[in-house]
mmCIF file of C-alpha atoms in Angstrom:
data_model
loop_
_atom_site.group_PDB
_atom_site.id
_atom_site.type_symbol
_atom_site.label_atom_id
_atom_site.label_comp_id
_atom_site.label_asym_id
_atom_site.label_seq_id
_atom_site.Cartn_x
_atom_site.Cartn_y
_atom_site.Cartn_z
ATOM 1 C CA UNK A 1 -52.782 -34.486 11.155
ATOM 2 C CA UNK A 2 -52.487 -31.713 8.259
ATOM 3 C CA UNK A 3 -52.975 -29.067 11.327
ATOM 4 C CA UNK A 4 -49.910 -29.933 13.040
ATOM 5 C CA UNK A 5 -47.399 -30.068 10.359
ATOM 6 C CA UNK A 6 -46.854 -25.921 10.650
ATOM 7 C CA UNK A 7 -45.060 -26.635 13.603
ATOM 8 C CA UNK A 8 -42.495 -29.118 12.283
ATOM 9 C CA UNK A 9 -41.384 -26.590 9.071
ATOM 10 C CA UNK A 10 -37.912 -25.263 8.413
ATOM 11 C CA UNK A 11 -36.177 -22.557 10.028
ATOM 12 C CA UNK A 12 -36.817 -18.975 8.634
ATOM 13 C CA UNK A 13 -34.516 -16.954 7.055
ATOM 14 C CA UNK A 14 -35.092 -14.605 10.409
ATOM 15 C CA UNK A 15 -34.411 -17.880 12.537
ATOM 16 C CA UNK A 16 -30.811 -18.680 10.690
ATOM 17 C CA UNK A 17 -29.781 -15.246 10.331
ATOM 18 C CA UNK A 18 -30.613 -15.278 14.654
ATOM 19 C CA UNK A 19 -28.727 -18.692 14.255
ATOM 20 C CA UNK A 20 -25.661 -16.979 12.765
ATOM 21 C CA UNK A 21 -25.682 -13.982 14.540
ATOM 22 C CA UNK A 22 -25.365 -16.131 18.126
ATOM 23 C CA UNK A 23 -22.632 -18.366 16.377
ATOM 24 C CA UNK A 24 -20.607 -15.404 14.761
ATOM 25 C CA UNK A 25 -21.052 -14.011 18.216
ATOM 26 C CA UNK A 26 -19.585 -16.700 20.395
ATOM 27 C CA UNK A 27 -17.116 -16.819 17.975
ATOM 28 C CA UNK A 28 -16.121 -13.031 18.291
ATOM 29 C CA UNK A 29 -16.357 -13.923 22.243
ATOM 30 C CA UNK A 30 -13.949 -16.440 22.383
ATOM 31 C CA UNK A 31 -11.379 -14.602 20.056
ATOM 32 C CA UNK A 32 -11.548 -11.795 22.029
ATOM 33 C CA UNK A 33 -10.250 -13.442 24.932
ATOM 34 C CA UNK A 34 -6.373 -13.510 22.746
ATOM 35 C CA UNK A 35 -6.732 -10.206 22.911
ATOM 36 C CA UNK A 36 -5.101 -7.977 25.175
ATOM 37 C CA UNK A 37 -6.956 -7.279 28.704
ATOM 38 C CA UNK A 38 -7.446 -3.254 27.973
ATOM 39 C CA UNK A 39 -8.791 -3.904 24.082
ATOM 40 C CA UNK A 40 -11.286 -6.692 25.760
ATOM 41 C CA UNK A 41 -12.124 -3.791 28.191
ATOM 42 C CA UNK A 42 -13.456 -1.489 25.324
ATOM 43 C CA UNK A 43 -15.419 -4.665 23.452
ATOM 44 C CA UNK A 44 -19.046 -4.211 25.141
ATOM 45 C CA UNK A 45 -21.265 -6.958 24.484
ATOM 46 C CA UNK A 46 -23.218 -4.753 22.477
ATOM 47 C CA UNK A 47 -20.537 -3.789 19.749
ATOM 48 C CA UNK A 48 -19.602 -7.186 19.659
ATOM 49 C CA UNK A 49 -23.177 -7.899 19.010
ATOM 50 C CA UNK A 50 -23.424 -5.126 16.214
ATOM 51 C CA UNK A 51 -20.281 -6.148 15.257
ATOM 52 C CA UNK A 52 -21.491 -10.303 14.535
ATOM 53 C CA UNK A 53 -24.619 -8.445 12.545
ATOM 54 C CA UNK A 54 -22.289 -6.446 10.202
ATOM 55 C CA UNK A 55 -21.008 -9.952 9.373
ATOM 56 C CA UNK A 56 -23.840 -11.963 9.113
ATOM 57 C CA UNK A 57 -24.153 -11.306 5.136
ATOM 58 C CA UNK A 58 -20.359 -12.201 3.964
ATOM 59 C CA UNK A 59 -20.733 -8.280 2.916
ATOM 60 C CA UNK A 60 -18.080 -6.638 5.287
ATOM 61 C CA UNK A 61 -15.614 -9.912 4.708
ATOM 62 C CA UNK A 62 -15.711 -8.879 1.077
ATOM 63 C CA UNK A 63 -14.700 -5.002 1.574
ATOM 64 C CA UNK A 64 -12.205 -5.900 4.482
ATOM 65 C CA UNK A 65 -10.682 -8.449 1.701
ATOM 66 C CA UNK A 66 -10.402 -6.352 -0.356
ATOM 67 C CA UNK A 67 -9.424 -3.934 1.198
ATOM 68 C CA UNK A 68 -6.575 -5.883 2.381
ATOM 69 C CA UNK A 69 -5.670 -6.996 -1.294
ATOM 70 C CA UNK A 70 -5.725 -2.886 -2.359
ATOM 71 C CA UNK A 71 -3.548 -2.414 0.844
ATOM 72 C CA UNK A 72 -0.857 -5.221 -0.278
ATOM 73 C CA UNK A 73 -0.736 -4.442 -3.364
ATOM 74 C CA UNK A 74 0.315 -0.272 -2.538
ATOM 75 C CA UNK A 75 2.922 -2.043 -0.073
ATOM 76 C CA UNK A 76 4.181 -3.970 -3.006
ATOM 77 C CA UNK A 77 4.558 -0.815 -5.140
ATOM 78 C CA UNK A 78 5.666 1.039 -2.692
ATOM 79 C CA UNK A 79 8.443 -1.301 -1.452
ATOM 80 C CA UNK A 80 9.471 -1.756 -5.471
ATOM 81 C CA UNK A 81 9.734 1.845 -6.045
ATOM 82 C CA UNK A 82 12.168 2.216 -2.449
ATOM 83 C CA UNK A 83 14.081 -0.770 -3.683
ATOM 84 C CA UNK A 84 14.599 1.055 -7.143
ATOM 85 C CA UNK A 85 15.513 3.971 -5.389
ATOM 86 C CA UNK A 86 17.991 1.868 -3.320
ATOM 87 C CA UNK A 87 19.344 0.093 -6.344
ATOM 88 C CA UNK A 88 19.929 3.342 -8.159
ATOM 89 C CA UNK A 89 21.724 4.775 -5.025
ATOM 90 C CA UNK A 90 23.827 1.592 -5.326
ATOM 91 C CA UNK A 91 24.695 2.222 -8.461
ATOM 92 C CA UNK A 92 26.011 5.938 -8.421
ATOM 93 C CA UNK A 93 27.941 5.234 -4.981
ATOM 94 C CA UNK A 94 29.341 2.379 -6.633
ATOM 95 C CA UNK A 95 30.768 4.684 -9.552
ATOM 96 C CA UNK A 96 32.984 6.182 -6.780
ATOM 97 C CA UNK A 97 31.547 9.232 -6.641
ATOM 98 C CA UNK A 98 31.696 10.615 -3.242
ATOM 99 C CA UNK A 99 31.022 13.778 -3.612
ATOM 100 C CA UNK A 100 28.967 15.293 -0.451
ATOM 101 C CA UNK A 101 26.181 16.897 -2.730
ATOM 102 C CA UNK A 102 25.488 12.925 -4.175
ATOM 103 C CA UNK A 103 25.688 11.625 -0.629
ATOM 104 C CA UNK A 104 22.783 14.379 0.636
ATOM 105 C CA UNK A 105 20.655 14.465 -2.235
ATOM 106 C CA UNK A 106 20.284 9.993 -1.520
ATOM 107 C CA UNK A 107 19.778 10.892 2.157
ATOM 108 C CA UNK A 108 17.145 13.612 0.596
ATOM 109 C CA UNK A 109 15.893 10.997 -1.934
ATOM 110 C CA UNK A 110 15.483 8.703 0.940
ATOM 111 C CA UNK A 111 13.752 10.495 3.444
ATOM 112 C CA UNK A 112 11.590 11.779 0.900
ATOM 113 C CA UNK A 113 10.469 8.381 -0.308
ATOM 114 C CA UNK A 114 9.810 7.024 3.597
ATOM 115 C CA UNK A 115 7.723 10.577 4.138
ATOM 116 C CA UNK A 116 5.854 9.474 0.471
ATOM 117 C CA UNK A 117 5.491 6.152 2.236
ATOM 118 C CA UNK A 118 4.577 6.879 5.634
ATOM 119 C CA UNK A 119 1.602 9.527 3.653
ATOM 120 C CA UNK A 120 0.442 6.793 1.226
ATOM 121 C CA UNK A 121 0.103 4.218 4.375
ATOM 122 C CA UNK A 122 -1.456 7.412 6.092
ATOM 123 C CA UNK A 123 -4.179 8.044 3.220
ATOM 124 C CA UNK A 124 -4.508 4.181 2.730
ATOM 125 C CA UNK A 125 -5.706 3.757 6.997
ATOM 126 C CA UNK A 126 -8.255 6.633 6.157
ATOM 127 C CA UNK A 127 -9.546 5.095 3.178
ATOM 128 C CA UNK A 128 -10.314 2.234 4.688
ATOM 129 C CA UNK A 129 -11.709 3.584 7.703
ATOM 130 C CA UNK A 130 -13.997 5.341 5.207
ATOM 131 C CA UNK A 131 -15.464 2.456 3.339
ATOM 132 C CA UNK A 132 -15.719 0.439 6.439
ATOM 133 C CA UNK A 133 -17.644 3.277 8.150
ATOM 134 C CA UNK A 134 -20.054 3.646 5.269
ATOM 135 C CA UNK A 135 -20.563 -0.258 5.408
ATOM 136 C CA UNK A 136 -21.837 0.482 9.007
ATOM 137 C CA UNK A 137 -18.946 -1.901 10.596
ATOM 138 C CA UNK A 138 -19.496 -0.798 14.282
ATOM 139 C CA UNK A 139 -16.133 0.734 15.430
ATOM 140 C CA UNK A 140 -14.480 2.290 12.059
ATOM 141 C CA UNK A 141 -14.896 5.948 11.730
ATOM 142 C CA UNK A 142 -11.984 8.042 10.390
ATOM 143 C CA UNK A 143 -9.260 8.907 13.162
ATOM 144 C CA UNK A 144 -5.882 9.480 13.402
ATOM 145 C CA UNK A 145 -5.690 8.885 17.328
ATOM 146 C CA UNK A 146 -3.189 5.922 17.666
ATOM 147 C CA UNK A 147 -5.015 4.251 20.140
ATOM 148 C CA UNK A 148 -7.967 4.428 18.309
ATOM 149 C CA UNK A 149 -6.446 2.813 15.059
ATOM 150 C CA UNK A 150 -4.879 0.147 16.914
ATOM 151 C CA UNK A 151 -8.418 -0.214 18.253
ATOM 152 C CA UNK A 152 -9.387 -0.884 14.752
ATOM 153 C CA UNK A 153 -6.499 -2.963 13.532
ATOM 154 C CA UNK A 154 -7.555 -5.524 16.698
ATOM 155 C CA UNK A 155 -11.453 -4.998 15.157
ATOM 156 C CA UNK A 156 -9.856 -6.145 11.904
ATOM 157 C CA UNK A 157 -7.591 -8.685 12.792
ATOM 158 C CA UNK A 158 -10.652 -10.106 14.757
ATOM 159 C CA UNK A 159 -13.061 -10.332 11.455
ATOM 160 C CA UNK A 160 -10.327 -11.527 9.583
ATOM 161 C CA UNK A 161 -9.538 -14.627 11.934
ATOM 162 C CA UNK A 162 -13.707 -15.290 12.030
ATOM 163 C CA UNK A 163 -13.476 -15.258 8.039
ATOM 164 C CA UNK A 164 -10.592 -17.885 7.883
ATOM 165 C CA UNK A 165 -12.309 -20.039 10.513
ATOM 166 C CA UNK A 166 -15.536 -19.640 8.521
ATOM 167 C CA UNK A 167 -13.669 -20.234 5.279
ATOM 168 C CA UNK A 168 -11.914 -23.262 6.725
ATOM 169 C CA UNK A 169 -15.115 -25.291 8.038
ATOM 170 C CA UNK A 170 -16.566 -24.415 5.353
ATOM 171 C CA UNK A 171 -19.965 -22.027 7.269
ATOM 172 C CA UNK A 172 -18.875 -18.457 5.478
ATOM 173 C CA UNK A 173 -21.686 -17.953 3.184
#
C-alpha cells in the first residue's frame, strides 16, 4: 500500500507554475481577441507564451504598477504646474494689460510648458520601456517608432486587464 502513495502526492511547484502558465495563457488568448485584428496579427503564440511566463511570479505586475503609479503621479504634477501657469496667465490678462509683449511671452510660456510636457511624457515612455526590458517582459525594448509604442501600450493594457481579473477572483499571487 505504502508503494503506491507517490503517485497520489501534491502538485509540484514545476506542475503549478505549468498550471499557471496555461491559465495566464488562455487568459492572454482570449483578451487578445478585443484587440484590434493587425495587433492580434503581431501576437505569435510564442510571445504570448513568453509573455504568460514573465507573469507567472506577480514580479512584472509589480513594476508595471508601479510604473503606472510613477507615471500618474508626473501627469499630476505636470497638469498642476500648466494649471498654475494658466491661472497666472489669468491673472495678468485680467489686470487689463494687453500689451502684445504680455500676450507673446503667455503664448511662449505656453508652448514652452506643452514642449516640457510632451519631453517629460517622452523620457517617462523610455523609462519604462527600460525597466520593463531589463525585467525580460517579451516585447519592451526602448523605441520611439509609434507603431511600435502603441504595440507596447496594447502589451500593457493587456497585463494590466490579466492583473485586475487576477486581483478580482482573487488567483494573483
Amino acid at each position: 500500500m505504502e508503494k503506491y502513495l507517490g503517485l497520489y502526492k501534491e502538485p509540484t511547484d514545476a506542475t503549478k507554475q505549468q498550471e499557471r502558465h496555461y491559465y495566464l495563457l488562455s487568459e492572454l488568448q482570449i483578451l487578445v481577441k478585443d484587440l484590434p485584428s493587425w495587433f492580434q496579427q503581431r501576437l505569435s503564440y510564442t510571445t504570448l507564451s513568453d509573455l504568460a511566463q514573465a507573469l507567472i511570479d506577480g514580479t512584472v505586475y509589480e513594476i508595471v504598477q508601479g510604473l503606472l503609479d510613477i507615471q500618474h503621479l508626473t501627469e499630476k504634477n505636470l497638469y498642476n504646474q500648466r494649471q498654475k501657469l494658466h491661472t497666472e496667465h489669468r491673472e495678468f490678462l485680467s489686470c487689463q494689460i494687453t500689451c502684445k509683449g504680455l500676450e507673446q511671452r503667455v503664448k511662449d510660456e505656453q508652448r514652452m510648458m506643452d514642449e516640457k510636457i510632451v519631453a517629460e511624457m517622452d523620457q517617462k515612455v523610455l523609462d519604462q520601456q527600460n525597466t520593463l526590458e531589463k525585467a525580460g517582459v517579451p516585447g519592451f525594448y526602448i523605441t520611439t517608432i509609434p507603431q511600435e509604442v502603441t504595440m507596447q501600450m496594447n502589451l500593457l493594457e493587456l497585463i494590466l486587464k490579466l492583473q485586475q481579473k487576477e486581483s478580482q477572483s482573487g488567483i494573483l499571487l
